[in-house]
Amino acid sequence: MADEVKIDGQTFHNRLSSLISAWKADRRSNDALFAGVGSFIVLMGKNEDAGTYQKSNAMHYWLLGYEFPATLMIFTPDALWIVTTVKKAKHLEGLKGGKTPLEILVRGKDPEQNAKHFERCLDLIKTSGKKVGVLAKDTPSGPFIEEWKKAYGDISKEVEEVDIAPALSIAALSVKDETELRNMRDSARASTGIMSEFFVEEMSEILDEEKKVTHKQLTDKMDRKLDEPKFFQNLKSKLTSDFDTQQLDWIYGPVVQSGGSYDLKLTAQSDENNLHPGTIIAGLGLRYKSYASMVARTYLVDPNDAQESNYKLLLSVHEAMIKEAREGVAIKDLYNKAMSVIKSSKRPEMEKHFVKSAGGGIGLETRDSVLAINAKNARVLKDGMTLYLSSGFTDIENPKPQDKKSKTYSLVITDTIRIRRDQDPAVFTNGAASDTGSVCFFFKDEEEEPQPKKQTKKDPKVGAVAASNITKTKLRAERTTQVDEGAEARRREHQKELAQKKQQEGLATYSEAVGDENGVTQKKFKKFESYKRDNQFPSKVKDLAIVVDEKASTIVLPIMGRPVPFHIQTVKNASKTDEGDFAYLRINFLSPGQGVGRKDDQPFEDPTAHFVRSLTFRSRDVERIDLIAEQITNLKKNAVRREQEKKELEDVVEQDKLVEVRNRKPSRLDTIFVRPAMDGKRISGEVEIHQNGLRYVDHRGSKIDILFSNVKHLFFQPCTHELIVIIHVHLKNPIMIGKKKAKDVQFYREATDMQFDETGNRKRKHRYGDEEEFEQEQEERRRRAQLDKQFKRFAEEIQTAARDEGWGVDIPFRELGFNGVPNRSNVFMQPTADCLVQLTEPPFTVLTLDEIEVAHLERVQFGLKNFDMVFVFKDFHRPPVHINTIPVESLEPVKEWLDSINIAYSEGPLNLNWSTIMKTIITDPHQFFIDGGWSFLAAESDDEGDSEEEEESAFEMSDSELAVSDESSEDESDFDDDASADEGSASDEVSAGEDWDELEKKAKKKDREGGLDEEDSGKKRKR
């Protein structure tokens, strides 16, 4: 065993105690689970790298966290006996002294001594009872096993063997604790990441470009993803910060099947046949820190109506089984629920095609048959159990086959779930979408006859922008201002579905299993060290004077005749005051209970300890105290500045080296300017495409390297309606350009006729006197078209060079654009297939649509000319993005665009305090979604309407008041005609077109006639 093996003693004793307690409880209740065994044996042979994962392996991992080959464990109700080698015994010695006694018998090279150990174990088995538990289906091998079998054969006839595997599954392995669940969640996120963010994209590209790729070649590509840590770092479903790709391993597949040959068993393998565009089944399973997860999906390419309806039926069956899986439910009820859904559907004949076993237990074992989901298993589900649900139809005949290989097909959906108490289970693998809109791909329909209904079923990544959003004009007078009630009703229904989906995803993602306040990273206490040894102190400390050591960022203070160092990070501030002949230096230190900046969240190792809040020193040397106070202040400022710079640059990554093209000239685009400019100077240069990235070189020789692996989005924006043509690169991680970090790098060229001509891009002289205006316009159009063509071709070359990275060229849809203020200036925002961008004016804005959780429209109320839009990201720690002052004419197009790309939105009349809202969500995301999630945004707009109605109806009169008002109205009826006449004349005057000045003069004249002009009378009295 390796020296770095560390067994968690607390986990070992807790799990061993729970197992022994369950065993004893079963003995008191008629031995229903353990069948009355007096002892049971867990035997591990030699270490084999085969994919088999037996119950003995699982027990070793569950108790010890490691496999101990050539080891015998004998469990009794009173103690645990372990026979193993010297090296392994050293690691086990530290586990002694727990609630359950641990006895270790060490094997050596002496055969007689080893035989005595086995004899002692056999005596223990015989004295414990006539029944002994064994793992009947395990097949260990090796010299140690042969030696044990020879010794055990002497008593095999005296004892009765009982298979203990079901008891260990129920009492030990099936219910997971929080650590186990976290490992399974990470495993599931890694599995769904490979499925949704690699396989789907790879499959789409193969089918779209009609490449010939075999199932085996495709699964080999998926297999190699385990060797790419960066792939898992950039997954949309974020993994834990300490995720280690070295602890990932395959437990199932990956398997890809198509072309009419399907096997839904876990032993299926990918064959050498080419990927067939029809029914494609992909499945895979990963193990992380020994804990497994599994996911499988069926993708339908140009399906007919029968295939699509069969998949919808399977999806409803799968969702019904998931909803049925709760604590206290018998496993057979899940299977029976699936059968009842099929029988009550419009296709009851599909019952014969449903799989005989719909999954089982999963965790340390790939498939725990004790929890097999079938029609006979009466075992009851418990909170903390994990299952893989695999719903499938096999060998379905296709009534309208598209080709020879589509005559029969199978369908399957597999998810890993966690059973919870009094609520729906948490679906760990919901990151891989299974709805019909995400698994149905239509290629033939796009080329031949576009069908709007089927286009809505495509994955949002395939066509994110609805064509109905494209308007012919931006002028209000030239388009209808009436809201399309049918479109509004359709949007409302679709938004309800999206809101429900977001609520379900939130409950599943932020389940109770997530610790640390549902994933919120707590601030850690930082220790600062000034000096490691006494001889590192400055020599001046011998004088017992105050010394400011800038090199060590430390202040050495004389206290009780000794020099005491204080790191500058422990100092809050220093101040100096003069009183008489003395100068006082006061040094304040950081301590609990006092604010640090704007937030009092400074962590301390022990907040209950005694702290020194301040120290005051007195001296007659006023100038020296002044100097020390200034030195401390400057030292603190420098320390704060360094911390800020470190924090600002912590997300900057050091890129790998650019691999240059050697055997040929790289593709090049010259006379290019870059933003942000290097050293703040605008100098032209050229962009080159190399093997693994781009290189920009200006005329001074300064370089900017961008690796394809660090590119998140690539945009090409033509110069139509713009002054420049742009190739824009949005990065995953910032890079340093000069002394500043940048996450967006833009290459552009100006398209104005003042800057370029065909003869060498020199500034041309004005000689327009001999040219006609028409020729100038034609020349301008031709030059712009040539620039667009040149830049677009170069962007496509970049895409071709980075074809393995999974991103392509994205072009903004100007027809869908709208004005807004994302930063300080009013700019033109434009959607693309995957983003919402503003690339013309820095600072640039690039919002990835897949990262957006919800959108909220603020200040939407009658009478206002503008409204605001807020995007909340799926990563709740990321601050929301505001786009302000959007013209109200863009409200309907913006709503339609958001709805077409499946982003849930809401609207309200007021601006919300998003920093407070996000802080509340981050504190407890699980409780946020339990309380209704984002429904409060929709409720806020509804409440506003209700409050207005309440205000209108709030005035009610009693009967007595009503009588009085009737009398007064009768008394004043003499003036009603005059009043109405006055109102009529006033209205006539207003309608006649008199301005406010004339009306105000008339009003003052009437006031003077009535003696109401107090201001004038006051002036007369003063005279």
PDB file of C-alpha atoms in Angstrom, residues 125-365:
ATOM      1  CA  ILE A 125     -16.984 -18.726  13.174  1.00  0.00           C
ATOM      2  CA  LYS A 126     -17.969 -21.992  14.926  1.00  0.00           C
ATOM      3  CA  THR A 127     -18.473 -20.362  18.313  1.00  0.00           C
ATOM      4  CA  SER A 128     -20.573 -17.560  16.827  1.00  0.00           C
ATOM      5  CA  GLY A 129     -23.294 -19.871  15.515  1.00  0.00           C
ATOM      6  CA  LYS A 130     -24.153 -22.554  13.000  1.00  0.00           C
ATOM      7  CA  LYS A 131     -25.021 -20.050  10.275  1.00  0.00           C
ATOM      8  CA  VAL A 132     -22.276 -18.027   8.585  1.00  0.00           C
ATOM      9  CA  GLY A 133     -22.871 -15.281   6.004  1.00  0.00           C
ATOM     10  CA  VAL A 134     -20.889 -15.357   2.751  1.00  0.00           C
ATOM     11  CA  LEU A 135     -20.914 -13.430  -0.526  1.00  0.00           C
ATOM     12  CA  ALA A 136     -22.042 -16.296  -2.735  1.00  0.00           C
ATOM     13  CA  LYS A 137     -21.755 -14.491  -6.077  1.00  0.00           C
ATOM     14  CA  ASP A 138     -18.267 -13.056  -5.472  1.00  0.00           C
ATOM     15  CA  THR A 139     -15.431 -14.921  -7.165  1.00  0.00           C
ATOM     16  CA  PRO A 140     -12.143 -13.861  -5.528  1.00  0.00           C
ATOM     17  CA  SER A 141      -8.901 -15.511  -6.669  1.00  0.00           C
ATOM     18  CA  GLY A 142      -5.240 -15.742  -5.754  1.00  0.00           C
ATOM     19  CA  PRO A 143      -2.920 -17.726  -3.453  1.00  0.00           C
ATOM     20  CA  PHE A 144      -4.462 -16.176  -0.319  1.00  0.00           C
ATOM     21  CA  ILE A 145      -7.927 -17.333  -1.390  1.00  0.00           C
ATOM     22  CA  GLU A 146      -6.730 -20.861  -2.158  1.00  0.00           C
ATOM     23  CA  GLU A 147      -5.087 -21.087   1.271  1.00  0.00           C
ATOM     24  CA  TRP A 148      -8.294 -19.918   2.987  1.00  0.00           C
ATOM     25  CA  LYS A 149     -10.510 -22.339   1.027  1.00  0.00           C
ATOM     26  CA  LYS A 150      -8.274 -25.218   2.049  1.00  0.00           C
ATOM     27  CA  ALA A 151      -8.562 -24.270   5.735  1.00  0.00           C
ATOM     28  CA  TYR A 152     -12.288 -23.465   5.525  1.00  0.00           C
ATOM     29  CA  GLY A 153     -13.056 -26.821   3.899  1.00  0.00           C
ATOM     30  CA  ASP A 154     -12.488 -28.547   7.251  1.00  0.00           C
ATOM     31  CA  ILE A 155     -15.575 -26.908   8.822  1.00  0.00           C
ATOM     32  CA  SER A 156     -17.736 -26.303   5.740  1.00  0.00           C
ATOM     33  CA  LYS A 157     -19.936 -29.286   6.641  1.00  0.00           C
ATOM     34  CA  GLU A 158     -20.389 -28.099  10.240  1.00  0.00           C
ATOM     35  CA  VAL A 159     -21.871 -24.700   9.337  1.00  0.00           C
ATOM     36  CA  GLU A 160     -24.680 -23.518   7.089  1.00  0.00           C
ATOM     37  CA  GLU A 161     -23.757 -20.866   4.533  1.00  0.00           C
ATOM     38  CA  VAL A 162     -26.182 -17.972   3.913  1.00  0.00           C
ATOM     39  CA  ASP A 163     -25.842 -15.374   1.135  1.00  0.00           C
ATOM     40  CA  ILE A 164     -25.347 -12.124   3.040  1.00  0.00           C
ATOM     41  CA  ALA A 165     -25.232  -9.836  -0.055  1.00  0.00           C
ATOM     42  CA  PRO A 166     -28.880  -8.610   0.170  1.00  0.00           C
ATOM     43  CA  ALA A 167     -28.448  -7.761   3.866  1.00  0.00           C
ATOM     44  CA  LEU A 168     -25.262  -5.752   3.194  1.00  0.00           C
ATOM     45  CA  SER A 169     -26.986  -3.849   0.385  1.00  0.00           C
ATOM     46  CA  ILE A 170     -29.918  -2.808   2.584  1.00  0.00           C
ATOM     47  CA  ALA A 171     -28.088  -2.283   5.885  1.00  0.00           C
ATOM     48  CA  ALA A 172     -24.885  -0.711   4.580  1.00  0.00           C
ATOM     49  CA  LEU A 173     -24.601   0.278   0.933  1.00  0.00           C
ATOM     50  CA  SER A 174     -28.009   1.438  -0.291  1.00  0.00           C
ATOM     51  CA  VAL A 175     -28.571   4.555   1.886  1.00  0.00           C
ATOM     52  CA  LYS A 176     -25.916   7.190   1.164  1.00  0.00           C
ATOM     53  CA  ASP A 177     -24.639   9.887   3.482  1.00  0.00           C
ATOM     54  CA  GLU A 178     -23.927  13.472   2.416  1.00  0.00           C
ATOM     55  CA  THR A 179     -20.344  12.799   1.294  1.00  0.00           C
ATOM     56  CA  GLU A 180     -21.425   9.863  -0.845  1.00  0.00           C
ATOM     57  CA  LEU A 181     -24.247  11.879  -2.411  1.00  0.00           C
ATOM     58  CA  ARG A 182     -21.882  14.721  -3.261  1.00  0.00           C
ATOM     59  CA  ASN A 183     -19.540  12.309  -5.024  1.00  0.00           C
ATOM     60  CA  MET A 184     -22.469  10.845  -6.965  1.00  0.00           C
ATOM     61  CA  ARG A 185     -23.632  14.314  -7.959  1.00  0.00           C
ATOM     62  CA  ASP A 186     -20.169  15.169  -9.302  1.00  0.00           C
ATOM     63  CA  SER A 187     -20.078  11.865 -11.140  1.00  0.00           C
ATOM     64  CA  ALA A 188     -23.499  12.577 -12.674  1.00  0.00           C
ATOM     65  CA  ARG A 189     -22.527  16.092 -13.740  1.00  0.00           C
ATOM     66  CA  ALA A 190     -19.397  14.780 -15.419  1.00  0.00           C
ATOM     67  CA  SER A 191     -21.492  12.122 -17.202  1.00  0.00           C
ATOM     68  CA  THR A 192     -24.120  14.576 -18.428  1.00  0.00           C
ATOM     69  CA  GLY A 193     -21.394  17.021 -19.441  1.00  0.00           C
ATOM     70  CA  ILE A 194     -19.867  14.484 -21.824  1.00  0.00           C
ATOM     71  CA  MET A 195     -23.325  13.546 -23.119  1.00  0.00           C
ATOM     72  CA  SER A 196     -24.806  17.024 -23.674  1.00  0.00           C
ATOM     73  CA  GLU A 197     -21.748  19.193 -24.277  1.00  0.00           C
ATOM     74  CA  PHE A 198     -19.656  16.818 -26.365  1.00  0.00           C
ATOM     75  CA  PHE A 199     -21.591  13.884 -27.799  1.00  0.00           C
ATOM     76  CA  VAL A 200     -24.630  15.882 -28.961  1.00  0.00           C
ATOM     77  CA  GLU A 201     -22.446  18.493 -30.658  1.00  0.00           C
ATOM     78  CA  GLU A 202     -20.222  15.838 -32.239  1.00  0.00           C
ATOM     79  CA  MET A 203     -23.209  13.809 -33.427  1.00  0.00           C
ATOM     80  CA  SER A 204     -24.903  16.896 -34.900  1.00  0.00           C
ATOM     81  CA  GLU A 205     -21.758  17.822 -36.829  1.00  0.00           C
ATOM     82  CA  ILE A 206     -21.358  14.282 -38.203  1.00  0.00           C
ATOM     83  CA  LEU A 207     -24.961  14.132 -39.367  1.00  0.00           C
ATOM     84  CA  ASP A 208     -25.028  17.677 -40.707  1.00  0.00           C
ATOM     85  CA  GLU A 209     -21.849  17.220 -42.760  1.00  0.00           C
ATOM     86  CA  GLU A 210     -22.743  13.601 -43.656  1.00  0.00           C
ATOM     87  CA  LYS A 211     -19.418  12.245 -42.422  1.00  0.00           C
ATOM     88  CA  LYS A 212     -18.690   8.525 -42.259  1.00  0.00           C
ATOM     89  CA  VAL A 213     -17.826   7.819 -38.615  1.00  0.00           C
ATOM     90  CA  THR A 214     -18.217   4.441 -36.906  1.00  0.00           C
ATOM     91  CA  HIS A 215     -19.789   3.917 -33.496  1.00  0.00           C
ATOM     92  CA  LYS A 216     -16.413   2.756 -32.183  1.00  0.00           C
ATOM     93  CA  GLN A 217     -14.611   5.879 -33.414  1.00  0.00           C
ATOM     94  CA  LEU A 218     -17.220   8.113 -31.819  1.00  0.00           C
ATOM     95  CA  THR A 219     -17.029   6.347 -28.439  1.00  0.00           C
ATOM     96  CA  ASP A 220     -13.220   6.486 -28.568  1.00  0.00           C
ATOM     97  CA  LYS A 221     -13.490  10.270 -28.824  1.00  0.00           C
ATOM     98  CA  MET A 222     -15.803  10.281 -25.795  1.00  0.00           C
ATOM     99  CA  ASP A 223     -13.365   8.020 -23.935  1.00  0.00           C
ATOM    100  CA  ARG A 224     -10.483  10.439 -24.507  1.00  0.00           C
ATOM    101  CA  LYS A 225     -12.406  13.253 -22.814  1.00  0.00           C
ATOM    102  CA  LEU A 226     -11.380  11.826 -19.422  1.00  0.00           C
ATOM    103  CA  ASP A 227      -7.820  12.911 -20.247  1.00  0.00           C
ATOM    104  CA  GLU A 228      -8.870  16.554 -20.755  1.00  0.00           C
ATOM    105  CA  PRO A 229      -9.228  18.324 -17.372  1.00  0.00           C
ATOM    106  CA  LYS A 230     -10.051  21.630 -19.113  1.00  0.00           C
ATOM    107  CA  PHE A 231     -13.202  20.082 -20.593  1.00  0.00           C
ATOM    108  CA  PHE A 232     -14.602  19.388 -17.118  1.00  0.00           C
ATOM    109  CA  GLN A 233     -13.498  22.797 -15.804  1.00  0.00           C
ATOM    110  CA  ASN A 234     -15.596  24.523 -18.476  1.00  0.00           C
ATOM    111  CA  LEU A 235     -18.784  22.484 -18.078  1.00  0.00           C
ATOM    112  CA  LYS A 236     -22.018  24.484 -17.763  1.00  0.00           C
ATOM    113  CA  SER A 237     -23.116  22.291 -14.860  1.00  0.00           C
ATOM    114  CA  LYS A 238     -20.416  23.423 -12.452  1.00  0.00           C
ATOM    115  CA  LEU A 239     -18.443  20.764 -10.566  1.00  0.00           C
ATOM    116  CA  THR A 240     -17.085  21.208  -7.044  1.00  0.00           C
ATOM    117  CA  SER A 241     -13.966  23.341  -6.761  1.00  0.00           C
ATOM    118  CA  ASP A 242     -11.799  20.386  -5.677  1.00  0.00           C
ATOM    119  CA  PHE A 243     -12.976  18.106  -8.514  1.00  0.00           C
ATOM    120  CA  ASP A 244     -10.149  15.736  -9.529  1.00  0.00           C
ATOM    121  CA  THR A 245     -10.379  14.241 -13.025  1.00  0.00           C
ATOM    122  CA  GLN A 246      -7.796  11.629 -12.045  1.00  0.00           C
ATOM    123  CA  GLN A 247     -10.472   9.920  -9.956  1.00  0.00           C
ATOM    124  CA  LEU A 248     -12.878   9.516 -12.901  1.00  0.00           C
ATOM    125  CA  ASP A 249     -13.289   6.116 -14.497  1.00  0.00           C
ATOM    126  CA  TRP A 250     -15.750   4.397 -16.837  1.00  0.00           C
ATOM    127  CA  ILE A 251     -18.238   1.893 -15.431  1.00  0.00           C
ATOM    128  CA  TYR A 252     -20.550   1.683 -18.434  1.00  0.00           C
ATOM    129  CA  GLY A 253     -19.671   2.341 -22.052  1.00  0.00           C
ATOM    130  CA  PRO A 254     -19.582   4.779 -23.561  1.00  0.00           C
ATOM    131  CA  VAL A 255     -21.913   3.026 -26.016  1.00  0.00           C
ATOM    132  CA  VAL A 256     -23.390   4.404 -29.241  1.00  0.00           C
ATOM    133  CA  GLN A 257     -25.893   2.334 -31.244  1.00  0.00           C
ATOM    134  CA  SER A 258     -27.858   3.077 -34.432  1.00  0.00           C
ATOM    135  CA  GLY A 259     -28.984   1.476 -37.690  1.00  0.00           C
ATOM    136  CA  GLY A 260     -31.513  -1.061 -36.354  1.00  0.00           C
ATOM    137  CA  SER A 261     -29.150  -3.039 -34.066  1.00  0.00           C
ATOM    138  CA  TYR A 262     -29.772  -2.198 -30.386  1.00  0.00           C
ATOM    139  CA  ASP A 263     -28.843  -3.790 -27.059  1.00  0.00           C
ATOM    140  CA  LEU A 264     -30.156  -2.097 -23.913  1.00  0.00           C
ATOM    141  CA  LYS A 265     -28.139  -4.229 -21.469  1.00  0.00           C
ATOM    142  CA  LEU A 266     -25.233  -2.816 -19.469  1.00  0.00           C
ATOM    143  CA  THR A 267     -22.904  -5.257 -21.252  1.00  0.00           C
ATOM    144  CA  ALA A 268     -23.549  -3.644 -24.673  1.00  0.00           C
ATOM    145  CA  GLN A 269     -20.561  -2.547 -26.768  1.00  0.00           C
ATOM    146  CA  SER A 270     -20.160  -0.145 -29.686  1.00  0.00           C
ATOM    147  CA  ASP A 271     -19.640  -1.880 -33.041  1.00  0.00           C
ATOM    148  CA  GLU A 272     -17.762  -0.912 -36.213  1.00  0.00           C
ATOM    149  CA  ASN A 273     -20.867   0.174 -38.158  1.00  0.00           C
ATOM    150  CA  ASN A 274     -21.203   3.788 -39.282  1.00  0.00           C
ATOM    151  CA  LEU A 275     -23.442   6.188 -37.386  1.00  0.00           C
ATOM    152  CA  HIS A 276     -26.866   6.000 -39.070  1.00  0.00           C
ATOM    153  CA  PRO A 277     -29.159   9.076 -39.199  1.00  0.00           C
ATOM    154  CA  GLY A 278     -32.251   7.535 -37.638  1.00  0.00           C
ATOM    155  CA  THR A 279     -32.691   6.335 -34.069  1.00  0.00           C
ATOM    156  CA  ILE A 280     -29.428   6.850 -32.145  1.00  0.00           C
ATOM    157  CA  ILE A 281     -28.984   5.539 -28.595  1.00  0.00           C
ATOM    158  CA  ALA A 282     -26.072   6.827 -26.497  1.00  0.00           C
ATOM    159  CA  GLY A 283     -25.299   5.665 -22.969  1.00  0.00           C
ATOM    160  CA  LEU A 284     -22.422   6.119 -20.557  1.00  0.00           C
ATOM    161  CA  GLY A 285     -21.579   5.807 -16.874  1.00  0.00           C
ATOM    162  CA  LEU A 286     -18.749   7.279 -14.804  1.00  0.00           C
ATOM    163  CA  ARG A 287     -17.364   6.523 -11.380  1.00  0.00           C
ATOM    164  CA  TYR A 288     -15.982   9.370  -9.264  1.00  0.00           C
ATOM    165  CA  LYS A 289     -14.219   8.550  -5.990  1.00  0.00           C
ATOM    166  CA  SER A 290     -15.686   5.028  -6.392  1.00  0.00           C
ATOM    167  CA  TYR A 291     -19.305   6.267  -6.698  1.00  0.00           C
ATOM    168  CA  ALA A 292     -21.083   5.649  -9.986  1.00  0.00           C
ATOM    169  CA  SER A 293     -23.760   7.372 -12.059  1.00  0.00           C
ATOM    170  CA  MET A 294     -25.372   6.474 -15.350  1.00  0.00           C
ATOM    171  CA  VAL A 295     -27.175   8.319 -18.146  1.00  0.00           C
ATOM    172  CA  ALA A 296     -28.583   7.244 -21.515  1.00  0.00           C
ATOM    173  CA  ARG A 297     -30.544   9.134 -24.138  1.00  0.00           C
ATOM    174  CA  THR A 298     -32.256   8.374 -27.449  1.00  0.00           C
ATOM    175  CA  TYR A 299     -31.878  10.875 -30.282  1.00  0.00           C
ATOM    176  CA  LEU A 300     -34.303  10.822 -33.210  1.00  0.00           C
ATOM    177  CA  VAL A 301     -33.187  12.153 -36.592  1.00  0.00           C
ATOM    178  CA  ASP A 302     -36.093  13.089 -38.917  1.00  0.00           C
ATOM    179  CA  PRO A 303     -38.561  10.876 -36.992  1.00  0.00           C
ATOM    180  CA  ASN A 304     -42.006  10.058 -38.351  1.00  0.00           C
ATOM    181  CA  ASP A 305     -45.185  10.604 -36.332  1.00  0.00           C
ATOM    182  CA  ALA A 306     -45.220   7.060 -34.927  1.00  0.00           C
ATOM    183  CA  GLN A 307     -41.645   7.288 -33.655  1.00  0.00           C
ATOM    184  CA  GLU A 308     -42.255  10.677 -32.103  1.00  0.00           C
ATOM    185  CA  SER A 309     -45.452   9.554 -30.350  1.00  0.00           C
ATOM    186  CA  ASN A 310     -43.739   6.405 -29.035  1.00  0.00           C
ATOM    187  CA  TYR A 311     -40.946   8.532 -27.596  1.00  0.00           C
ATOM    188  CA  LYS A 312     -43.469  10.874 -25.966  1.00  0.00           C
ATOM    189  CA  LEU A 313     -45.129   7.834 -24.384  1.00  0.00           C
ATOM    190  CA  LEU A 314     -41.767   6.579 -23.091  1.00  0.00           C
ATOM    191  CA  LEU A 315     -40.987  10.035 -21.689  1.00  0.00           C
ATOM    192  CA  SER A 316     -44.326  10.143 -19.840  1.00  0.00           C
ATOM    193  CA  VAL A 317     -43.680   6.636 -18.461  1.00  0.00           C
ATOM    194  CA  HIS A 318     -40.202   7.670 -17.311  1.00  0.00           C
ATOM    195  CA  GLU A 319     -41.453  10.846 -15.635  1.00  0.00           C
ATOM    196  CA  ALA A 320     -44.261   8.907 -13.904  1.00  0.00           C
ATOM    197  CA  MET A 321     -41.736   6.415 -12.480  1.00  0.00           C
ATOM    198  CA  ILE A 322     -39.533   9.254 -11.212  1.00  0.00           C
ATOM    199  CA  LYS A 323     -42.489  10.984  -9.566  1.00  0.00           C
ATOM    200  CA  GLU A 324     -43.560   7.703  -7.923  1.00  0.00           C
ATOM    201  CA  ALA A 325     -40.107   7.107  -6.402  1.00  0.00           C
ATOM    202  CA  ARG A 326     -40.508   8.304  -2.800  1.00  0.00           C
ATOM    203  CA  GLU A 327     -39.605   7.068   0.638  1.00  0.00           C
ATOM    204  CA  GLY A 328     -41.884   4.237   1.776  1.00  0.00           C
ATOM    205  CA  VAL A 329     -42.858   3.118  -1.737  1.00  0.00           C
ATOM    206  CA  ALA A 330     -42.226  -0.505  -2.735  1.00  0.00           C
ATOM    207  CA  ILE A 331     -39.910  -0.895  -5.730  1.00  0.00           C
ATOM    208  CA  LYS A 332     -42.442  -3.018  -7.610  1.00  0.00           C
ATOM    209  CA  ASP A 333     -44.876  -0.082  -7.467  1.00  0.00           C
ATOM    210  CA  LEU A 334     -42.530   1.892  -9.737  1.00  0.00           C
ATOM    211  CA  TYR A 335     -42.689  -0.827 -12.377  1.00  0.00           C
ATOM    212  CA  ASN A 336     -46.440  -1.226 -11.965  1.00  0.00           C
ATOM    213  CA  LYS A 337     -46.852   2.541 -12.355  1.00  0.00           C
ATOM    214  CA  ALA A 338     -45.050   2.345 -15.692  1.00  0.00           C
ATOM    215  CA  MET A 339     -47.311  -0.490 -16.819  1.00  0.00           C
ATOM    216  CA  SER A 340     -50.453   1.415 -15.839  1.00  0.00           C
ATOM    217  CA  VAL A 341     -49.358   4.506 -17.797  1.00  0.00           C
ATOM    218  CA  ILE A 342     -48.763   2.381 -20.905  1.00  0.00           C
ATOM    219  CA  LYS A 343     -52.086   0.517 -20.576  1.00  0.00           C
ATOM    220  CA  SER A 344     -54.081   3.737 -20.137  1.00  0.00           C
ATOM    221  CA  SER A 345     -52.387   5.438 -23.103  1.00  0.00           C
ATOM    222  CA  LYS A 346     -53.459   5.441 -26.741  1.00  0.00           C
ATOM    223  CA  ARG A 347     -50.832   2.743 -27.427  1.00  0.00           C
ATOM    224  CA  PRO A 348     -51.460  -0.096 -24.943  1.00  0.00           C
ATOM    225  CA  GLU A 349     -49.818  -2.534 -27.360  1.00  0.00           C
ATOM    226  CA  MET A 350     -46.441  -1.009 -26.348  1.00  0.00           C
ATOM    227  CA  GLU A 351     -46.640  -2.945 -23.049  1.00  0.00           C
ATOM    228  CA  LYS A 352     -45.041  -6.024 -24.636  1.00  0.00           C
ATOM    229  CA  HIS A 353     -42.066  -3.914 -25.779  1.00  0.00           C
ATOM    230  CA  PHE A 354     -41.314  -2.458 -22.322  1.00  0.00           C
ATOM    231  CA  VAL A 355     -38.105  -3.687 -20.648  1.00  0.00           C
ATOM    232  CA  LYS A 356     -38.408  -6.470 -18.029  1.00  0.00           C
ATOM    233  CA  SER A 357     -36.069  -4.670 -15.618  1.00  0.00           C
ATOM    234  CA  ALA A 358     -36.188  -0.868 -15.441  1.00  0.00           C
ATOM    235  CA  GLY A 359     -32.994  -0.250 -13.471  1.00  0.00           C
ATOM    236  CA  GLY A 360     -31.603  -0.921 -10.008  1.00  0.00           C
ATOM    237  CA  GLY A 361     -29.480   0.416  -7.202  1.00  0.00           C
ATOM    238  CA  ILE A 362     -26.316   2.359  -7.988  1.00  0.00           C
ATOM    239  CA  GLY A 363     -23.460   3.786  -5.972  1.00  0.00           C
ATOM    240  CA  LEU A 364     -20.363   1.812  -5.079  1.00  0.00           C
ATOM    241  CA  GLU A 365     -21.783  -0.935  -7.276  1.00  0.00           C
TER     242      GLU A 365
END
